[in-house]
Coordinates of C-alpha atoms in Angstrom, one line a residue:
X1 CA -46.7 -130.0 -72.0
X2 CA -50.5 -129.9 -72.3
X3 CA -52.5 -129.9 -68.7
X4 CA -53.6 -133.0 -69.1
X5 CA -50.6 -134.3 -69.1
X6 CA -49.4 -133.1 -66.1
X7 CA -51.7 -135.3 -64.1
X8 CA -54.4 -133.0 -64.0
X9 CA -52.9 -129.7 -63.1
X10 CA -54.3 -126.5 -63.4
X11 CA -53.0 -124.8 -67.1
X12 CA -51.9 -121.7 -65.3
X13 CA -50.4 -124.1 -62.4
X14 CA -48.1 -126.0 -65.2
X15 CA -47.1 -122.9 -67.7
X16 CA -45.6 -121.3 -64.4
X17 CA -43.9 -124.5 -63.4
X18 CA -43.0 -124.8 -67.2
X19 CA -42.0 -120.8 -67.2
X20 CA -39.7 -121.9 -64.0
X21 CA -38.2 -124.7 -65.7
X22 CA -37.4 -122.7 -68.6
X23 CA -35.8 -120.1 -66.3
X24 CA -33.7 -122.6 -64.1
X25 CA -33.1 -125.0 -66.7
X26 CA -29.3 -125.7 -68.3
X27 CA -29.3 -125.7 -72.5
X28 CA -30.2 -129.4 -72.8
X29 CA -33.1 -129.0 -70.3
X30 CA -34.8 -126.3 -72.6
X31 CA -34.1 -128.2 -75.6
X32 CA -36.7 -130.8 -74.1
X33 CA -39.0 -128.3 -73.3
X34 CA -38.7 -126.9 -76.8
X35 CA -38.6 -130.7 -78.5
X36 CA -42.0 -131.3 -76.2
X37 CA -43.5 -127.5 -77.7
X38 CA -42.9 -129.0 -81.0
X39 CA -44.3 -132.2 -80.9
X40 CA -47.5 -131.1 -78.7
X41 CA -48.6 -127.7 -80.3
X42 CA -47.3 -127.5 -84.4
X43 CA -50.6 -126.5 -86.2
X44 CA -52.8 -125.4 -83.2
X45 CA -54.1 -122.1 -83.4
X46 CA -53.7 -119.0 -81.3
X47 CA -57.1 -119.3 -78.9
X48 CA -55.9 -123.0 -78.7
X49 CA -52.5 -121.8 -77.1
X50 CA -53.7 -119.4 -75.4
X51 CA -56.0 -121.5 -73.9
X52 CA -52.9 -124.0 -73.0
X53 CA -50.6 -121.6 -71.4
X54 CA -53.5 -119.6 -69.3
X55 CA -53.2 -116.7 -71.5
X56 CA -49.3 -116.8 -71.0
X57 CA -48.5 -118.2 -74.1
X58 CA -46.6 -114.7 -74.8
X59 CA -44.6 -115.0 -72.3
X60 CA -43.2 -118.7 -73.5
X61 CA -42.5 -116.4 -76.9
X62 CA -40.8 -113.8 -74.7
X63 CA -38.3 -116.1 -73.4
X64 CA -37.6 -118.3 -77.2
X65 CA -37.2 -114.7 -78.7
X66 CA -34.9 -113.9 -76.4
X67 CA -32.8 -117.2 -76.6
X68 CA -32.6 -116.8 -80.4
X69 CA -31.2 -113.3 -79.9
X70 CA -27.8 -114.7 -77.2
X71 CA -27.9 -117.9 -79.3
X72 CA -27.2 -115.3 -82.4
X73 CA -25.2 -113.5 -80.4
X74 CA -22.4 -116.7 -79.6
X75 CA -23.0 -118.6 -82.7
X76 CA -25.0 -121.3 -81.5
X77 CA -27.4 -123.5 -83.3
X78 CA -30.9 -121.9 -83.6
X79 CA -33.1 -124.7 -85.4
X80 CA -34.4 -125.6 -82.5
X81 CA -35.6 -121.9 -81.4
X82 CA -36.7 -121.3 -85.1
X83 CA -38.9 -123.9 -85.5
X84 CA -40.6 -123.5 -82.1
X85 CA -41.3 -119.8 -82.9
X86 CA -43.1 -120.9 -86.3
X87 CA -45.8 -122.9 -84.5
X88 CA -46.6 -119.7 -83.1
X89 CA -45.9 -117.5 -85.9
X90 CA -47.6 -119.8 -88.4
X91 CA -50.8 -120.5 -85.7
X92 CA -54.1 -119.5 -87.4
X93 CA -55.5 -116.3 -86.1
X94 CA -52.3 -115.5 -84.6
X95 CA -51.9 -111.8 -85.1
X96 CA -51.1 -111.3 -81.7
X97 CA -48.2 -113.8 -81.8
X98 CA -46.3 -111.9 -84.8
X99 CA -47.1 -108.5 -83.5
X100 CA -45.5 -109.6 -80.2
X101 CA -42.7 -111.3 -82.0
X102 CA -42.2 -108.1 -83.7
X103 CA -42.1 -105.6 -81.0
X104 CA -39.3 -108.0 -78.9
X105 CA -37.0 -108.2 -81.7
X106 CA -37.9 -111.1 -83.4
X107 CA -37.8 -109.9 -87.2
X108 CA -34.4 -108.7 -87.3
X109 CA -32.7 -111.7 -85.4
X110 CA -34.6 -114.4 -88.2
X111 CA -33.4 -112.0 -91.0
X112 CA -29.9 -112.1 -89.3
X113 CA -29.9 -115.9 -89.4
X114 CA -31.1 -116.5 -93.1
X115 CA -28.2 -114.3 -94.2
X116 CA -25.5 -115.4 -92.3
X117 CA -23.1 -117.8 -93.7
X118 CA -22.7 -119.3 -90.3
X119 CA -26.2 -120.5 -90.6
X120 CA -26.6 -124.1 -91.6
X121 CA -28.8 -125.1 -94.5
X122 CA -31.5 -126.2 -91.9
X123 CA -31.5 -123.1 -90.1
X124 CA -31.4 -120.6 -93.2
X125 CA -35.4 -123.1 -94.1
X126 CA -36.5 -123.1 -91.0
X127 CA -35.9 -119.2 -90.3
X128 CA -37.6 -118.6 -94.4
X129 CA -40.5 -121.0 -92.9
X130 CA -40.6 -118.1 -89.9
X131 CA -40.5 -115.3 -92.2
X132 CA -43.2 -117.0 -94.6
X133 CA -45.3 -117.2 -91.4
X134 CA -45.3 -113.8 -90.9
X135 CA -45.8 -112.6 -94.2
X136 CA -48.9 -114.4 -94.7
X137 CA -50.3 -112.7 -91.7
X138 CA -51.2 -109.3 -93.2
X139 CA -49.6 -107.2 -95.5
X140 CA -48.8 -104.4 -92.8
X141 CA -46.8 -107.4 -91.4
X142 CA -44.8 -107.8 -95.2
X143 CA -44.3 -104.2 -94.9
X144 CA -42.8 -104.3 -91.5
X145 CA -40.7 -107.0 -92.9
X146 CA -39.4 -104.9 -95.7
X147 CA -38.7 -102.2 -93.5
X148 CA -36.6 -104.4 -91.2
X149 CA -34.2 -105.1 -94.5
X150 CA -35.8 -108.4 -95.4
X151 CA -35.5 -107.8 -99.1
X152 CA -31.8 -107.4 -98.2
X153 CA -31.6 -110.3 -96.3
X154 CA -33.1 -112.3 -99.0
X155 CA -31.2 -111.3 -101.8
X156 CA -28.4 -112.4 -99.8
X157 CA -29.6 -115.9 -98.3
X158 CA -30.2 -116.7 -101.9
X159 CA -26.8 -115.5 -103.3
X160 CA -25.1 -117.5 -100.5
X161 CA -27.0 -120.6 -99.7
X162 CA -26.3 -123.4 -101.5
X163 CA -29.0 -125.9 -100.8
X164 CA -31.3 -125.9 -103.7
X165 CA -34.3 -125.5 -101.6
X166 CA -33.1 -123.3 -99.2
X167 CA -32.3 -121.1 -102.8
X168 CA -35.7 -121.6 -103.9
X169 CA -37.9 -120.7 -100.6
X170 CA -36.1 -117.5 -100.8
X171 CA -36.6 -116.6 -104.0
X172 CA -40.3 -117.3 -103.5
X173 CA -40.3 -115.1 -100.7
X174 CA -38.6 -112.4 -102.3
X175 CA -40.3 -112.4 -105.5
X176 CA -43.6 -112.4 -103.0
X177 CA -42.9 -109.1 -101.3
X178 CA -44.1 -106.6 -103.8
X179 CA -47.1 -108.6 -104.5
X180 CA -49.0 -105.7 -102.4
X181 CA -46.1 -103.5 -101.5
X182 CA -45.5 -101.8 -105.1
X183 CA -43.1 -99.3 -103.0
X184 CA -40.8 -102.0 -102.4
X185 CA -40.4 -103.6 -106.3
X186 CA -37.5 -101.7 -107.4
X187 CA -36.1 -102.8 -104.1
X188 CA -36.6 -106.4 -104.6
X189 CA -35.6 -106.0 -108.9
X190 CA -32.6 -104.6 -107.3
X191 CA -31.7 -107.8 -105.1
X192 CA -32.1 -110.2 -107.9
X193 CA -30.1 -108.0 -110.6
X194 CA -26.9 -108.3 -107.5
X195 CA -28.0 -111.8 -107.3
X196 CA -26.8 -112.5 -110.9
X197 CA -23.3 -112.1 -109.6
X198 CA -23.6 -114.6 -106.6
X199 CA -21.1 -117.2 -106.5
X200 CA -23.7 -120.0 -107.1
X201 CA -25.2 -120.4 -111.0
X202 CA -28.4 -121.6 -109.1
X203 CA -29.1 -118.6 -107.7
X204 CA -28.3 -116.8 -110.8
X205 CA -30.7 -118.8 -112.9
X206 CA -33.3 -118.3 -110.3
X207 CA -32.7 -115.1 -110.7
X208 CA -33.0 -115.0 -114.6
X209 CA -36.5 -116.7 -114.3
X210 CA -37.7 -113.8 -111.9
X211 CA -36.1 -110.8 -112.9
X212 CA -38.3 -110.8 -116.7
X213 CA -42.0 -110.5 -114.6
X214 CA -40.9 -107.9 -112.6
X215 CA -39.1 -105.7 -114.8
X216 CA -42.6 -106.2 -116.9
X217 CA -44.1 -104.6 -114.1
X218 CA -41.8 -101.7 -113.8
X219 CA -41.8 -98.2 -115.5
X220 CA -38.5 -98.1 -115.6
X221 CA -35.6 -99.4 -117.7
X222 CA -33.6 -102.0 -116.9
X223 CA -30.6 -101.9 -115.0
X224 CA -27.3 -101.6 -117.5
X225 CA -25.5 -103.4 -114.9
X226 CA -27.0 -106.4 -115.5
X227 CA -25.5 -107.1 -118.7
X228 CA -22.4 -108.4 -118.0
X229 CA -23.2 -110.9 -115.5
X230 CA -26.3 -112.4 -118.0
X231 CA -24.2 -112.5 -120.2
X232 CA -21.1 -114.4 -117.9
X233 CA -24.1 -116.9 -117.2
X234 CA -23.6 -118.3 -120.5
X235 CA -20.8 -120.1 -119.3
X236 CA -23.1 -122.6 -118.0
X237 CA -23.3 -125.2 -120.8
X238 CA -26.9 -126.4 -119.5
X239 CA -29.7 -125.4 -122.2
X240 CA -32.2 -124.8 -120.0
X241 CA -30.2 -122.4 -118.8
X242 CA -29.4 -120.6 -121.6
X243 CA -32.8 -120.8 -122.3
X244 CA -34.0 -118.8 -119.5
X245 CA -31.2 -116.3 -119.9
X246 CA -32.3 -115.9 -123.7
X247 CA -35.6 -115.0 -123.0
X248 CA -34.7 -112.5 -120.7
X249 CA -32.3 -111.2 -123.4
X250 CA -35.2 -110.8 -125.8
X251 CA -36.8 -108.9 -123.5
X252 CA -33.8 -106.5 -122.6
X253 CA -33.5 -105.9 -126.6
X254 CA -36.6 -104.3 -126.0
X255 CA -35.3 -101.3 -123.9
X256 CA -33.1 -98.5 -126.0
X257 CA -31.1 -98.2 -123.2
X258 CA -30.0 -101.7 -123.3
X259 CA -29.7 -102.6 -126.4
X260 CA -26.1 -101.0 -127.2
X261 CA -24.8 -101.8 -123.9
X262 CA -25.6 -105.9 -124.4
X263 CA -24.8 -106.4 -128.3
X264 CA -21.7 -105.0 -126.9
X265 CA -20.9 -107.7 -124.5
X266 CA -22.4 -110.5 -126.8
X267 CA -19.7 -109.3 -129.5
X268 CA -17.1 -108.7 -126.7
X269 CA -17.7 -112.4 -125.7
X270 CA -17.5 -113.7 -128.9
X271 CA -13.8 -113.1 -128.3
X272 CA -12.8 -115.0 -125.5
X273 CA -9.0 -114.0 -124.0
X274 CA -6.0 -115.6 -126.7
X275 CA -4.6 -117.3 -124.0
X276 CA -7.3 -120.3 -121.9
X277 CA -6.0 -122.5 -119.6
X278 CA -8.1 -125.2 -120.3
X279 CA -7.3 -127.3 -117.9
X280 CA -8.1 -125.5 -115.1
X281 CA -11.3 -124.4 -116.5
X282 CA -13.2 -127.3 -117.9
X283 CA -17.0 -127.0 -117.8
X284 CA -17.8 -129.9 -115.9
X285 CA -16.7 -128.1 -112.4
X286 CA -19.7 -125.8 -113.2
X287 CA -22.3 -125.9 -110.7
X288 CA -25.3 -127.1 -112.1
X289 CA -28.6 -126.1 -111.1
X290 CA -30.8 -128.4 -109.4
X291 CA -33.9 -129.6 -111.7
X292 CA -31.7 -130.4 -114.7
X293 CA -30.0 -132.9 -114.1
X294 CA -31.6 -134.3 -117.2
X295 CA -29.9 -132.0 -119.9
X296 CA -26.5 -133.2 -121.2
X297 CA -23.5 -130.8 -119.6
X298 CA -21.4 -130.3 -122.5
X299 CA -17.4 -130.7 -121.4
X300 CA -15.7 -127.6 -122.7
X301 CA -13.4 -124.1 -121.6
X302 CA -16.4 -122.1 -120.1
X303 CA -15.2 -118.8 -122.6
X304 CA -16.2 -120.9 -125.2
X305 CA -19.4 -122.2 -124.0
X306 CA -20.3 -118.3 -124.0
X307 CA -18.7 -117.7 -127.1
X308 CA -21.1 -120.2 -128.6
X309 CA -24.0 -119.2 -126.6
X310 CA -23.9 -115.6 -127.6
X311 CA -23.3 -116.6 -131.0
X312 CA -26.1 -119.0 -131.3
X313 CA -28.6 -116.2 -129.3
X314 CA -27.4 -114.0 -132.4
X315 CA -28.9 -116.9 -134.5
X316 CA -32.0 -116.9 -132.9
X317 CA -32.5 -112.9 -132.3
X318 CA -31.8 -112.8 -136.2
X319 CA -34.0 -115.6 -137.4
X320 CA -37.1 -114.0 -135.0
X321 CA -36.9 -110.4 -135.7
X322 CA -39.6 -108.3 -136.8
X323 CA -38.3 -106.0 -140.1
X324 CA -41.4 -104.3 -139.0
X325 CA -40.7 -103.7 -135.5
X326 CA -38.5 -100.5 -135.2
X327 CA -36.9 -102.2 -132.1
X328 CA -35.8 -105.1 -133.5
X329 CA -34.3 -103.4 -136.9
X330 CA -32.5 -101.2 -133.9
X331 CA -30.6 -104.0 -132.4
X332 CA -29.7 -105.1 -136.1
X333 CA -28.1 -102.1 -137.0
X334 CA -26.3 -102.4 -133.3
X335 CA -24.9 -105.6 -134.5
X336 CA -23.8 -104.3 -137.8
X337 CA -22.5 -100.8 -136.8
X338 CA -20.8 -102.9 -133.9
X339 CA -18.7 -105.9 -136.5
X340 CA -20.8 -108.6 -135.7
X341 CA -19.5 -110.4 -138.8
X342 CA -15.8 -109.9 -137.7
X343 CA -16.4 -111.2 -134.4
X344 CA -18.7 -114.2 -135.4
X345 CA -15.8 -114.8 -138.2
X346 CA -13.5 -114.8 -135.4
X347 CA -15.7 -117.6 -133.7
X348 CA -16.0 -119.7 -136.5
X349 CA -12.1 -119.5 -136.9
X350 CA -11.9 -121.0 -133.2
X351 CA -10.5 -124.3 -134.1
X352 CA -10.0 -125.3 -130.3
X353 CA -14.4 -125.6 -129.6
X354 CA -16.7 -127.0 -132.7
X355 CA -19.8 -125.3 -131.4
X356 CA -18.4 -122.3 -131.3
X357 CA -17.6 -122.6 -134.9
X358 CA -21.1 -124.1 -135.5
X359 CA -22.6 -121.4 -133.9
X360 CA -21.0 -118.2 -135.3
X361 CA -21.6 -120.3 -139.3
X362 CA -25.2 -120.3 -138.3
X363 CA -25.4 -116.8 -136.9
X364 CA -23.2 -115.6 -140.0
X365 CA -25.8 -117.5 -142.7
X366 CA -28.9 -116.0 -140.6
X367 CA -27.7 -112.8 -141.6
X368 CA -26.7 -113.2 -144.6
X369 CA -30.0 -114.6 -145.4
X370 CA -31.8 -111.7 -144.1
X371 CA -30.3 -109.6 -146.5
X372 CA -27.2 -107.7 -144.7
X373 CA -24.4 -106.2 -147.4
X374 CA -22.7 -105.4 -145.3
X375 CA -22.0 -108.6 -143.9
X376 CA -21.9 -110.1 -147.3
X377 CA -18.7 -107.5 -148.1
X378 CA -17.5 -108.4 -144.6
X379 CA -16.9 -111.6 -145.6
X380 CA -15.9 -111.5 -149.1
X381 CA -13.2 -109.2 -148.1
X382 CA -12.2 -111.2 -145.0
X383 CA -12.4 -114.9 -146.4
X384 CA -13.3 -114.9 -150.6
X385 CA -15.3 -113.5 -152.7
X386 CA -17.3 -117.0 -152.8
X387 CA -17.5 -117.6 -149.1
X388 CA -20.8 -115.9 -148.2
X389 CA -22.4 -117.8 -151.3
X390 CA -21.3 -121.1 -149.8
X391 CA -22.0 -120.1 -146.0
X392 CA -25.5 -118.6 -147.7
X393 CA -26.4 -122.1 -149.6
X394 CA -25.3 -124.2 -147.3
X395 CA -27.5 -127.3 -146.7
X396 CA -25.3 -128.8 -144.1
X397 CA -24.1 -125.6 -142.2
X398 CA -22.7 -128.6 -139.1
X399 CA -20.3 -130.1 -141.6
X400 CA -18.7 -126.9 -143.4
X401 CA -18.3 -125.3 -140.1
X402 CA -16.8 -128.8 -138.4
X403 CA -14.1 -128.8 -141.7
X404 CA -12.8 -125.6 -141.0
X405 CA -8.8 -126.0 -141.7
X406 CA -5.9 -124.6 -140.1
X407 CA -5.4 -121.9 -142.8
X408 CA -9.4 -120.7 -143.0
X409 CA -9.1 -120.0 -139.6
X410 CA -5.8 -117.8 -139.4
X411 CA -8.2 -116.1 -142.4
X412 CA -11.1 -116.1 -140.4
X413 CA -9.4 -114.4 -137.2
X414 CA -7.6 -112.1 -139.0
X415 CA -10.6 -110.0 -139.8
X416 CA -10.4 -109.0 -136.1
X417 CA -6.9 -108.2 -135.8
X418 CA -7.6 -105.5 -138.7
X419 CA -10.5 -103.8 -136.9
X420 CA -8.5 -103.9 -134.1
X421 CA -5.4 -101.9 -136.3
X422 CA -7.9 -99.3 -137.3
X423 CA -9.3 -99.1 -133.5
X424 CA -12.9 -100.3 -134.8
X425 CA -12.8 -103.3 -132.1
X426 CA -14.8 -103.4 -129.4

């Protein structure tokens, strides 16, 4: 494509006869031209291009951009297109390029792609690799991009992709956008929060790792809608995942406005529906996320993976609380006002999944050793007046939960069924 190649023939000569070629050519002829753009000018910069088309390089864009747009129009392939565009959009000192590519169109039809679920994997990289390009030209360019819907478009490539690194680019991108553009943060917070109720747990644990840094750097609350679907995530039995999603459950419990709403659904999960077709819902059809592959998946009825997760994040909210810290006493009365020793007895009766059992005895003895009467007369009543002594003193917590029998259980559970006679139950 270069001059020289072209035995010597004047740049302006060839990039018309190229231009013409382009014009005249069928679909497989332009591919060629666009295979030869590729392979001749990735990584030069924008006086170099200009330089090789006779300061008609923008007309070259003007035709790709306009390609992309009928190829999105029909459905047709676009990888092609996209990555052609980027060796302009990405070319050093090529301000012109992206301000070009902006005023033909060019923004909206990349966005278009990365969100459609028509798009291949490929494409959905390739157009993020475009949109990159053009953020890291200027911040008036990340504004323009926001202003065009890309934080929408984002949210939804991530919720709807399902290669890992498609998933990942976008989430970069997204969580990049308010980096300078503080305007646009709640937007962004926004796209992860609807994020956590995307099909694919990936994208819901990327989610959980960015949503804790920017609701840091919010003045506002968090989002009460949020709660269920964190909590829903706990159905993945992979600990790292249940790591992230405790942290940012730590950092929820630090919000008065969430703190009621999420020891509600932690207690409300702790009770998964009577009836579990377990069959059809074994854990090991669970997505899960790329990166840890390396942590044991746990086989198991997804309810009661969360049953024993929220149990065992009791456990650990209980164990690290602060009597000193006003917050964390808050959350403590939450769980008591709200039964939390009914519905972790109900757990530990739950003679169908040990952890759950192992769980709820742990979270029942962490609060019995912080000192909660309550909980003490909760179980006394419920199970024996000795049973929180033995739970309490327990050295080996694993094998009294694991020996649970037939009949402690019925005992256990029915501790529920009485709260839910006096309309106490959540």
């Amino acid at each position: 494509m270069a001059a020289a190649r072209i035995g010597g023939v004047p740049p302006r000569l060839a990039t018309e006869r190229l231009l013409h070629s382009w014009d005249k050519g069928t679909k497989n002829a332009r591919h060629r031209i666009l295979r030869d753009f590729i392979e001749t000018q990735s990584g030069k910069t924008m006086v170099e291009l200009n330089g090789e088309f006779a300061m008609m390089s923008c007309l070259l864009l003007a035709r790709m951009v306009a390609w992309l747009q009928l190829k999105l129009a029909g459905s047709e392939p676009t990888f092609l297109l996209l990555q052609s565009l980027d060796v302009f959009l990405s070319a050093p000192g090529g301000t012109d390029f992206v301000t070009e590519f902006s005023k033909m169109g060019g923004f909206g039809a990349v966005l278009e792609i990365i969100k459609s679920p028509k798009s291949s994997e490929k494409e959905k990289r390739t157009g993020l690799a475009c949109i990159k390009s053009i953020a890291s030209t200027g911040v008036n360019f990340q504004v323009m991009l926001c202003k065009n819907r890309a934080v929408e478009a984002l949210g939804e490539c991530l919720g709807i992709s399902r290669d890992p690194n498609t998933q990942e680019a976008a989430r970069d991108l997204l969580e990049s956008l308010p980096d300078r553009n503080v305007e646009y943060l709640d937007q962004v917070y926004s796209a992860f929060v609807k994020t956590l109720s995307a099909p694919s747990f990936q994208a819901r644990y990327l989610s959980v790792i960015s949503l804790p840094g920017l609701q840091r750097q919010r003045s506002k609350p968090p989002t009460v809608s949020m709660v269920d679907p964190l909590v829903d995530l706990l159905e993945c039995g992979d600990l790292q995942v249940q790591h992230e999603v405790y942290q940012l459950m730590k950092l929820l419990m630090e919000y008065d406005e969430i703190q009621l709403p999420l020891v509600q659904a932690l207690l409300r999960a702790l009770r998964p529906p009577e009836s579990v077709d377990v069959a059809a819902t074994l854990a090991p059809s669970v997505e899960v996320p790329d990166g840890t592959e390396d942590v044991t998946f746990e086989p198991g009825v997804p309810v009661y993976i969360r049953q024993a997760a929220c149990a065992g994040f009791i456990r650990v909210f209980v164990d690290g609380h602060n009597p000193a810290n006003a917050k964390d006493v808050a959350v403590l009365t939450a769980l008591g006002k709200g039964h939390a020793a009914e519905y972790l007895l109900h757990a530990m009766g739950n003679l169908s999944y040990a952890d759950s059992r192992k769980h709820a005895a742990q979270a029942l003895q962490s609060l019995l050793k912080h000192g909660s009467e309550p909980v003490r007369d909760t179980l006394a009543e419920a199970v024996g007046e000795d049973f929180p002594y033995t739970l309490q003193d327990a050295v080996d917590i694993d094998d009294l939960s694991l020996n649970v029998t037939p009949l402690q259980s019925e005992t256990m559970r029915s501790a529920l069924i009485r709260l839910d006679y006096a309309g106490n139950a959540l």
